[in-house]
Amino acid sequence: MSDLTKIPTSEQIKRLPKALLHDHLDGGLRPQTIIDIAAEIGYTALPTTKPEELATWFRESCDSGSLVRYLETFSHTIAVMQRREDVVRVARECVIDLARDGVVYAEVRGAPELFTEKGLTMADVVEATLEGYRLGEVEAKSEGRNIRVVSLLCGMRQNKNSQEVAELVVKYRDAGVAGFDIAGPEKGFPPSDQLSTFEYLRRENAHFTIHAGEAYGLPSIWEAIQLCGAERLGHGVHIMDDIDLTGATPKLGRLAAYIRDRRVPLELCPTSNLQTGAAKSIKDHPIGKLGKLRFRITVNTDNRLMSQTSMSNEMQQLVDAFDWNFLDLQRVTINALKSAFIPFEERLAIIEEIVKPGYLAISAE
């Protein structure tokens, strides 16, 4: 048996180099950071000021199976990210936490409009976020960990600010902003509502992904790809609705076949998808079947605080549920890097570093 066909141990998974495409900045705060900032600004709405209890509260509140209830928990994290120094701190700690988990490349997204309640402009938020990422990269390097983190800017699909956010993507794309996304409640707010913004991004040769197929079905996915031109799908888990598994051989519908054949990346977030009702358990999560059908699947955290998760935890669950080996984990990592919004040469350099010493060396330890 070659090294890559072995089942990794938990310690090996922790050390593996990882790539992350779908992670929300305001969904990954350290509980202690929330408590610290809340005390400084006089925010008294937290359910508890004990870090472990707060972490548990977020997880339990998000286990309801409702995307709407899930999104409500963000009121607390958004409340403590209204000052410039707090945005910088959260972004810096995000990078450090990811690096300590073995992440070597990450695209972390956030909606600038959410952090403007106390006077910051959206441009201020973007600049503070990028400063935090750079500080975090330096600190991670001082710990002996190399990581590259870029920003994705989100428009909120229920609001009217997407065009301004898209213009910030173009303005800051040479400073660390890699692309655009729309987030927020999917039902009732189809991607086509933002069509003019996506047309603007395409004219500007800017990258974008779209949350679609998370809490709503195939029409959302179809619009994201065929009307709006998304390069990737944020979640996209409901593409399973277009796959017939009742016969001896799975039969793909037209949309599912198009997405697989065109190698459209799926930014799957297993734990988060369970919390929002897309699957009942990790064993039931479509990622196992989609991987066997050779869709371009990637593994992501979505909101590390709300899901009490990490990339290592997501990978561990998939190893436990589907007997994934080193090769499976390497495949989803390379899928993510192939699908990243940074230049080809930079993607290739990271892939070469991972393939050369990464999985093979670790699997032999």
Short mmCIF file of C-alpha atoms in Angstrom, two decimals:
data_model
loop_
_atom_site.label_atom_id
_atom_site.label_comp_id
_atom_site.label_asym_id
_atom_site.label_seq_id
_atom_site.Cartn_x
_atom_site.Cartn_y
_atom_site.Cartn_z
CA MET A 1 0.00 0.00 0.00
CA SER A 2 1.39 3.40 -0.96
CA ASP A 3 1.55 6.18 1.60
CA LEU A 4 -1.26 8.12 -0.07
CA THR A 5 -3.72 5.22 0.18
CA LYS A 6 -3.35 4.94 3.95
CA ILE A 7 -5.95 6.31 6.35
CA PRO A 8 -4.43 9.29 8.20
CA THR A 9 -4.40 9.54 11.97
CA SER A 10 -5.86 12.58 13.75
CA GLU A 11 -2.38 13.93 14.40
CA GLN A 12 -1.44 13.54 10.74
CA ILE A 13 -4.61 15.33 9.64
CA LYS A 14 -3.73 18.22 11.92
CA ARG A 15 -0.31 18.56 10.26
CA LEU A 16 -1.51 18.27 6.67
CA PRO A 17 -1.29 21.39 4.48
CA LYS A 18 -4.82 22.62 3.77
CA ALA A 19 -6.55 25.08 1.46
CA LEU A 20 -9.77 26.86 2.40
CA LEU A 21 -12.11 28.71 0.05
CA HIS A 22 -15.22 29.33 2.15
CA ASP A 23 -14.75 30.87 5.58
CA HIS A 24 -16.58 33.89 7.02
CA LEU A 25 -14.55 36.39 9.05
CA ASP A 26 -17.48 37.28 11.31
CA GLY A 27 -18.21 33.59 11.84
CA GLY A 28 -14.78 32.65 13.16
CA LEU A 29 -14.09 34.87 16.17
CA ARG A 30 -12.44 33.52 19.29
CA PRO A 31 -15.01 33.48 22.14
CA GLN A 32 -12.57 35.32 24.41
CA THR A 33 -12.15 38.04 21.79
CA ILE A 34 -15.92 38.57 21.69
CA ILE A 35 -15.98 38.86 25.48
CA ASP A 36 -13.00 41.22 25.57
CA ILE A 37 -14.36 43.63 22.98
CA ALA A 38 -17.89 43.49 24.40
CA ALA A 39 -16.50 44.61 27.78
CA GLU A 40 -14.55 47.46 26.16
CA ILE A 41 -17.51 48.86 24.21
CA GLY A 42 -20.21 48.21 26.82
CA TYR A 43 -22.05 45.58 24.82
CA THR A 44 -24.19 43.68 27.35
CA ALA A 45 -26.29 41.37 25.16
CA LEU A 46 -23.98 38.34 25.28
CA PRO A 47 -25.67 35.25 26.75
CA THR A 48 -22.59 34.56 28.89
CA THR A 49 -19.13 35.98 29.52
CA LYS A 50 -17.45 32.62 30.02
CA PRO A 51 -15.53 31.57 26.88
CA GLU A 52 -16.36 27.86 26.93
CA GLU A 53 -20.02 28.52 27.65
CA LEU A 54 -20.18 31.13 24.90
CA ALA A 55 -18.64 28.74 22.38
CA THR A 56 -21.22 26.11 23.33
CA TRP A 57 -24.07 28.66 23.07
CA PHE A 58 -23.09 29.54 19.51
CA ARG A 59 -22.90 25.91 18.48
CA GLU A 60 -26.19 24.93 20.09
CA SER A 61 -27.99 27.97 18.69
CA CYS A 62 -26.83 27.00 15.22
CA ASP A 63 -27.89 23.37 15.53
CA SER A 64 -31.53 24.27 14.95
CA GLY A 65 -31.60 23.19 11.30
CA SER A 66 -32.74 26.64 10.21
CA LEU A 67 -30.57 28.94 8.11
CA VAL A 68 -32.54 31.96 9.39
CA ARG A 69 -31.86 31.04 13.04
CA TYR A 70 -28.25 30.28 12.15
CA LEU A 71 -27.78 33.75 10.68
CA GLU A 72 -29.30 35.42 13.76
CA THR A 73 -26.28 34.43 15.88
CA PHE A 74 -24.17 36.87 13.89
CA SER A 75 -25.71 39.82 15.71
CA HIS A 76 -23.18 39.31 18.50
CA THR A 77 -20.08 38.95 16.33
CA ILE A 78 -21.06 41.91 14.17
CA ALA A 79 -21.63 44.03 17.27
CA VAL A 80 -18.01 43.62 18.38
CA MET A 81 -16.54 44.39 14.94
CA GLN A 82 -17.56 48.04 14.57
CA ARG A 83 -14.24 49.69 15.48
CA ARG A 84 -11.25 49.66 13.17
CA GLU A 85 -8.94 48.13 15.78
CA ASP A 86 -11.43 45.35 16.41
CA VAL A 87 -11.68 44.43 12.72
CA VAL A 88 -7.87 44.34 12.58
CA ARG A 89 -7.72 42.13 15.67
CA VAL A 90 -10.32 39.67 14.43
CA ALA A 91 -8.65 39.41 11.01
CA ARG A 92 -5.20 38.93 12.55
CA GLU A 93 -6.40 36.21 14.91
CA CYS A 94 -8.25 34.50 12.07
CA VAL A 95 -5.02 34.07 10.12
CA ILE A 96 -3.11 32.81 13.16
CA ASP A 97 -5.82 30.29 14.04
CA LEU A 98 -5.96 28.97 10.47
CA ALA A 99 -2.18 28.68 10.25
CA ARG A 100 -2.02 26.75 13.52
CA ASP A 101 -4.49 24.30 11.97
CA GLY A 102 -2.23 23.69 8.97
CA VAL A 103 -4.00 25.97 6.48
CA VAL A 104 -1.51 27.30 3.92
CA TYR A 105 -4.00 29.19 1.73
CA ALA A 106 -7.34 30.75 2.63
CA GLU A 107 -9.94 33.00 1.10
CA VAL A 108 -11.85 34.59 3.97
CA ARG A 109 -15.00 36.51 3.18
CA GLY A 110 -16.97 39.25 4.85
CA ALA A 111 -19.64 41.84 4.08
CA PRO A 112 -18.13 45.32 4.66
CA GLU A 113 -21.56 46.93 5.07
CA LEU A 114 -22.15 44.98 8.30
CA PHE A 115 -19.35 46.79 10.11
CA THR A 116 -20.29 50.40 9.36
CA GLU A 117 -22.78 51.01 12.21
CA LYS A 118 -20.36 53.18 14.21
CA GLY A 119 -18.90 55.36 11.47
CA LEU A 120 -16.51 53.19 9.47
CA THR A 121 -16.91 53.33 5.71
CA MET A 122 -16.91 50.13 3.72
CA ALA A 123 -13.46 51.07 2.38
CA ASP A 124 -12.26 51.49 5.99
CA VAL A 125 -13.47 47.98 6.75
CA VAL A 126 -11.70 46.53 3.73
CA GLU A 127 -8.42 48.23 4.63
CA ALA A 128 -8.64 47.17 8.28
CA THR A 129 -9.33 43.58 7.26
CA LEU A 130 -6.38 43.48 4.89
CA GLU A 131 -4.12 45.00 7.54
CA GLY A 132 -5.19 42.29 9.98
CA TYR A 133 -4.48 39.55 7.45
CA ARG A 134 -0.98 40.88 6.78
CA LEU A 135 -0.23 41.16 10.51
CA GLY A 136 -1.50 37.63 11.01
CA GLU A 137 0.69 36.29 8.22
CA VAL A 138 3.75 37.89 9.80
CA GLU A 139 2.90 36.48 13.23
CA ALA A 140 2.24 33.03 11.80
CA LYS A 141 5.60 33.14 10.02
CA SER A 142 7.30 33.98 13.33
CA GLU A 143 5.79 30.72 14.63
CA GLY A 144 7.25 28.83 11.68
CA ARG A 145 4.00 28.62 9.70
CA ASN A 146 3.54 29.99 6.20
CA ILE A 147 0.05 31.02 5.13
CA ARG A 148 -1.44 33.20 2.42
CA VAL A 149 -4.83 34.80 3.14
CA VAL A 150 -6.83 36.92 0.71
CA SER A 151 -10.19 38.61 1.10
CA LEU A 152 -13.52 38.07 -0.61
CA LEU A 153 -16.06 40.88 -0.24
CA CYS A 154 -19.71 39.96 0.18
CA GLY A 155 -22.80 41.87 -0.79
CA MET A 156 -25.86 41.02 1.28
CA ARG A 157 -28.50 39.67 -1.08
CA GLN A 158 -31.39 41.26 0.86
CA ASN A 159 -29.84 44.76 0.68
CA LYS A 160 -28.94 47.17 -2.10
CA ASN A 161 -25.20 47.64 -1.61
CA SER A 162 -23.77 44.93 -3.86
CA GLN A 163 -22.67 47.31 -6.62
CA GLU A 164 -20.66 49.45 -4.21
CA VAL A 165 -19.08 46.32 -2.73
CA ALA A 166 -18.23 45.05 -6.22
CA GLU A 167 -16.51 48.34 -7.00
CA LEU A 168 -14.41 47.90 -3.87
CA VAL A 169 -13.40 44.45 -5.14
CA VAL A 170 -12.07 46.06 -8.30
CA LYS A 171 -10.44 48.92 -6.40
CA TYR A 172 -8.57 46.67 -3.96
CA ARG A 173 -7.91 43.62 -6.12
CA ASP A 174 -4.18 44.34 -6.26
CA ALA A 175 -4.04 44.89 -2.50
CA GLY A 176 -5.37 41.54 -1.28
CA VAL A 177 -9.04 41.39 -2.31
CA ALA A 178 -9.43 38.37 -4.59
CA GLY A 179 -13.13 38.35 -5.41
CA PHE A 180 -16.82 38.91 -4.68
CA ASP A 181 -19.72 36.93 -3.24
CA ILE A 182 -23.33 37.44 -2.20
CA ALA A 183 -24.42 36.11 1.18
CA GLY A 184 -27.49 36.25 3.40
CA PRO A 185 -30.89 34.53 3.21
CA GLU A 186 -31.13 32.59 -0.03
CA LYS A 187 -34.88 32.01 -0.24
CA GLY A 188 -36.69 35.00 -1.69
CA PHE A 189 -33.49 36.71 -2.84
CA PRO A 190 -32.35 34.95 -6.03
CA PRO A 191 -28.92 35.63 -7.53
CA SER A 192 -30.54 37.31 -10.52
CA ASP A 193 -31.55 40.20 -8.24
CA GLN A 194 -27.87 41.18 -8.42
CA LEU A 195 -27.47 40.53 -12.14
CA SER A 196 -26.23 44.01 -13.07
CA THR A 197 -23.49 43.72 -10.44
CA PHE A 198 -22.32 40.38 -11.81
CA GLU A 199 -22.29 41.83 -15.31
CA TYR A 200 -20.12 44.67 -14.01
CA LEU A 201 -17.69 42.21 -12.41
CA ARG A 202 -17.39 40.22 -15.62
CA ARG A 203 -16.68 43.39 -17.61
CA GLU A 204 -13.94 44.16 -15.09
CA ASN A 205 -12.48 40.64 -15.31
CA ALA A 206 -13.10 40.20 -11.59
CA HIS A 207 -13.63 36.85 -9.87
CA PHE A 208 -16.82 35.93 -8.03
CA THR A 209 -18.55 33.07 -6.32
CA ILE A 210 -22.20 32.92 -5.27
CA HIS A 211 -23.90 31.36 -2.26
CA ALA A 212 -26.38 29.04 -3.96
CA GLY A 213 -27.91 25.65 -3.30
CA GLU A 214 -27.41 25.91 0.47
CA ALA A 215 -30.93 26.51 1.80
CA TYR A 216 -32.67 26.63 -1.57
CA GLY A 217 -32.65 24.26 -4.49
CA LEU A 218 -31.81 23.92 -8.14
CA PRO A 219 -33.29 27.23 -9.38
CA SER A 220 -30.80 29.12 -7.22
CA ILE A 221 -27.91 27.06 -8.58
CA TRP A 222 -29.10 27.44 -12.17
CA GLU A 223 -29.37 31.21 -11.86
CA ALA A 224 -25.95 31.49 -10.21
CA ILE A 225 -24.26 29.59 -13.03
CA GLN A 226 -26.30 30.25 -16.16
CA LEU A 227 -27.61 33.77 -15.58
CA CYS A 228 -24.95 35.31 -13.36
CA GLY A 229 -21.84 33.43 -14.49
CA ALA A 230 -20.50 32.33 -11.10
CA GLU A 231 -17.09 30.66 -11.21
CA ARG A 232 -17.79 28.67 -8.04
CA LEU A 233 -20.81 27.72 -5.95
CA GLY A 234 -20.90 28.62 -2.27
CA HIS A 235 -22.15 25.30 -0.87
CA GLY A 236 -24.14 24.02 -3.90
CA VAL A 237 -25.11 21.01 -1.84
CA HIS A 238 -28.60 20.86 -3.37
CA ILE A 239 -27.13 19.84 -6.73
CA MET A 240 -27.96 16.37 -5.37
CA ASP A 241 -31.58 17.18 -6.20
CA ASP A 242 -30.62 16.74 -9.86
CA ILE A 243 -29.03 13.32 -9.41
CA ASP A 244 -31.13 10.14 -9.53
CA LEU A 245 -29.68 7.49 -7.21
CA THR A 246 -32.55 5.01 -7.42
CA GLY A 247 -31.01 2.84 -10.13
CA ALA A 248 -27.89 0.72 -10.21
CA THR A 249 -25.96 3.62 -11.75
CA PRO A 250 -26.41 7.27 -10.69
CA LYS A 251 -28.04 9.37 -13.39
CA LEU A 252 -27.14 13.05 -13.58
CA GLY A 253 -29.69 15.61 -14.74
CA ARG A 254 -28.75 18.32 -17.21
CA LEU A 255 -27.69 20.88 -14.60
CA ALA A 256 -25.71 18.42 -12.48
CA ALA A 257 -23.95 17.08 -15.58
CA TYR A 258 -23.11 20.62 -16.72
CA ILE A 259 -21.61 21.52 -13.35
CA ARG A 260 -19.57 18.33 -13.18
CA ASP A 261 -18.43 18.48 -16.80
CA ARG A 262 -17.47 22.16 -16.60
CA ARG A 263 -15.59 21.45 -13.34
CA VAL A 264 -17.53 24.11 -11.41
CA PRO A 265 -16.10 24.01 -7.86
CA LEU A 266 -18.45 23.26 -4.99
CA GLU A 267 -17.52 25.01 -1.74
CA LEU A 268 -18.96 22.33 0.55
CA CYS A 269 -19.11 22.92 4.30
CA PRO A 270 -20.17 19.63 5.93
CA THR A 271 -20.75 20.66 9.57
CA SER A 272 -22.46 23.90 8.60
CA ASN A 273 -24.65 22.07 6.09
CA LEU A 274 -25.84 19.78 8.88
CA GLN A 275 -26.73 22.77 11.02
CA THR A 276 -28.80 24.39 8.30
CA GLY A 277 -30.66 21.17 7.49
CA ALA A 278 -28.98 20.12 4.23
CA ALA A 279 -28.13 16.68 5.64
CA LYS A 280 -28.92 14.69 8.78
CA SER A 281 -25.41 13.43 9.49
CA ILE A 282 -21.93 13.51 7.99
CA LYS A 283 -22.49 9.99 6.62
CA ASP A 284 -25.57 11.31 4.82
CA HIS A 285 -23.83 14.41 3.51
CA PRO A 286 -23.74 14.49 -0.31
CA ILE A 287 -19.98 15.15 -0.32
CA GLY A 288 -19.30 11.41 -0.25
CA LYS A 289 -21.41 10.68 -3.33
CA LEU A 290 -20.32 13.85 -5.14
CA GLY A 291 -16.69 12.89 -4.61
CA LYS A 292 -17.25 9.43 -6.09
CA LEU A 293 -19.02 11.01 -9.05
CA ARG A 294 -15.91 13.20 -9.51
CA PHE A 295 -17.49 16.60 -9.04
CA ARG A 296 -14.90 19.23 -8.15
CA ILE A 297 -15.59 19.19 -4.42
CA THR A 298 -13.75 21.25 -1.83
CA VAL A 299 -13.93 21.05 1.97
CA ASN A 300 -14.53 24.20 3.98
CA THR A 301 -15.38 25.49 7.46
CA ASP A 302 -17.97 28.22 6.68
CA ASN A 303 -18.21 29.60 10.25
CA ARG A 304 -15.69 28.11 12.64
CA LEU A 305 -17.27 29.66 15.76
CA MET A 306 -20.85 28.73 14.97
CA SER A 307 -19.88 25.19 14.02
CA GLN A 308 -17.11 24.80 16.61
CA THR A 309 -14.99 23.46 13.80
CA SER A 310 -11.72 23.70 11.94
CA MET A 311 -10.35 22.32 8.70
CA SER A 312 -8.80 19.47 10.66
CA ASN A 313 -12.17 18.68 12.22
CA GLU A 314 -13.96 18.75 8.86
CA MET A 315 -11.36 16.43 7.36
CA GLN A 316 -11.46 14.11 10.37
CA GLN A 317 -15.22 13.71 10.08
CA LEU A 318 -14.91 12.81 6.40
CA VAL A 319 -12.16 10.29 7.13
CA ASP A 320 -14.38 8.72 9.80
CA ALA A 321 -17.54 8.74 7.67
CA PHE A 322 -16.18 7.72 4.28
CA ASP A 323 -12.78 6.13 5.03
CA TRP A 324 -11.05 8.90 3.13
CA ASN A 325 -7.29 8.41 2.82
CA PHE A 326 -4.40 10.79 2.19
CA LEU A 327 -5.15 10.78 -1.53
CA ASP A 328 -8.76 11.87 -0.93
CA LEU A 329 -7.65 14.71 1.33
CA GLN A 330 -4.96 15.73 -1.12
CA ARG A 331 -7.50 15.73 -3.95
CA VAL A 332 -9.89 18.16 -2.24
CA THR A 333 -6.96 20.37 -1.25
CA ILE A 334 -5.67 20.55 -4.81
CA ASN A 335 -9.24 21.08 -6.04
CA ALA A 336 -9.41 24.14 -3.80
CA LEU A 337 -6.09 25.50 -5.03
CA LYS A 338 -7.02 24.91 -8.67
CA SER A 339 -10.19 26.89 -7.99
CA ALA A 340 -8.59 29.74 -6.03
CA PHE A 341 -9.00 33.34 -7.15
CA ILE A 342 -5.28 34.14 -7.13
CA PRO A 343 -3.12 34.08 -10.29
CA PHE A 344 -2.30 30.70 -11.85
CA GLU A 345 1.42 30.94 -11.10
CA GLU A 346 0.73 31.49 -7.42
CA ARG A 347 -1.72 28.60 -7.27
CA LEU A 348 0.76 26.33 -8.99
CA ALA A 349 3.56 27.28 -6.61
CA ILE A 350 1.44 26.35 -3.58
CA ILE A 351 0.34 23.08 -5.19
CA GLU A 352 3.94 22.13 -5.92
CA GLU A 353 4.92 22.83 -2.32
CA ILE A 354 2.06 20.68 -1.04
CA VAL A 355 2.58 17.73 -3.36
CA LYS A 356 6.36 17.66 -2.99
CA PRO A 357 6.96 17.57 0.79
CA GLY A 358 3.43 17.76 2.21
CA TYR A 359 1.24 14.70 2.11
CA LEU A 360 3.92 12.16 1.26
CA ALA A 361 6.30 13.31 3.97
CA ILE A 362 3.62 13.50 6.63
CA SER A 363 2.12 10.14 5.76
CA ALA A 364 5.53 8.53 6.24
CA GLU A 365 5.97 9.89 9.76
#
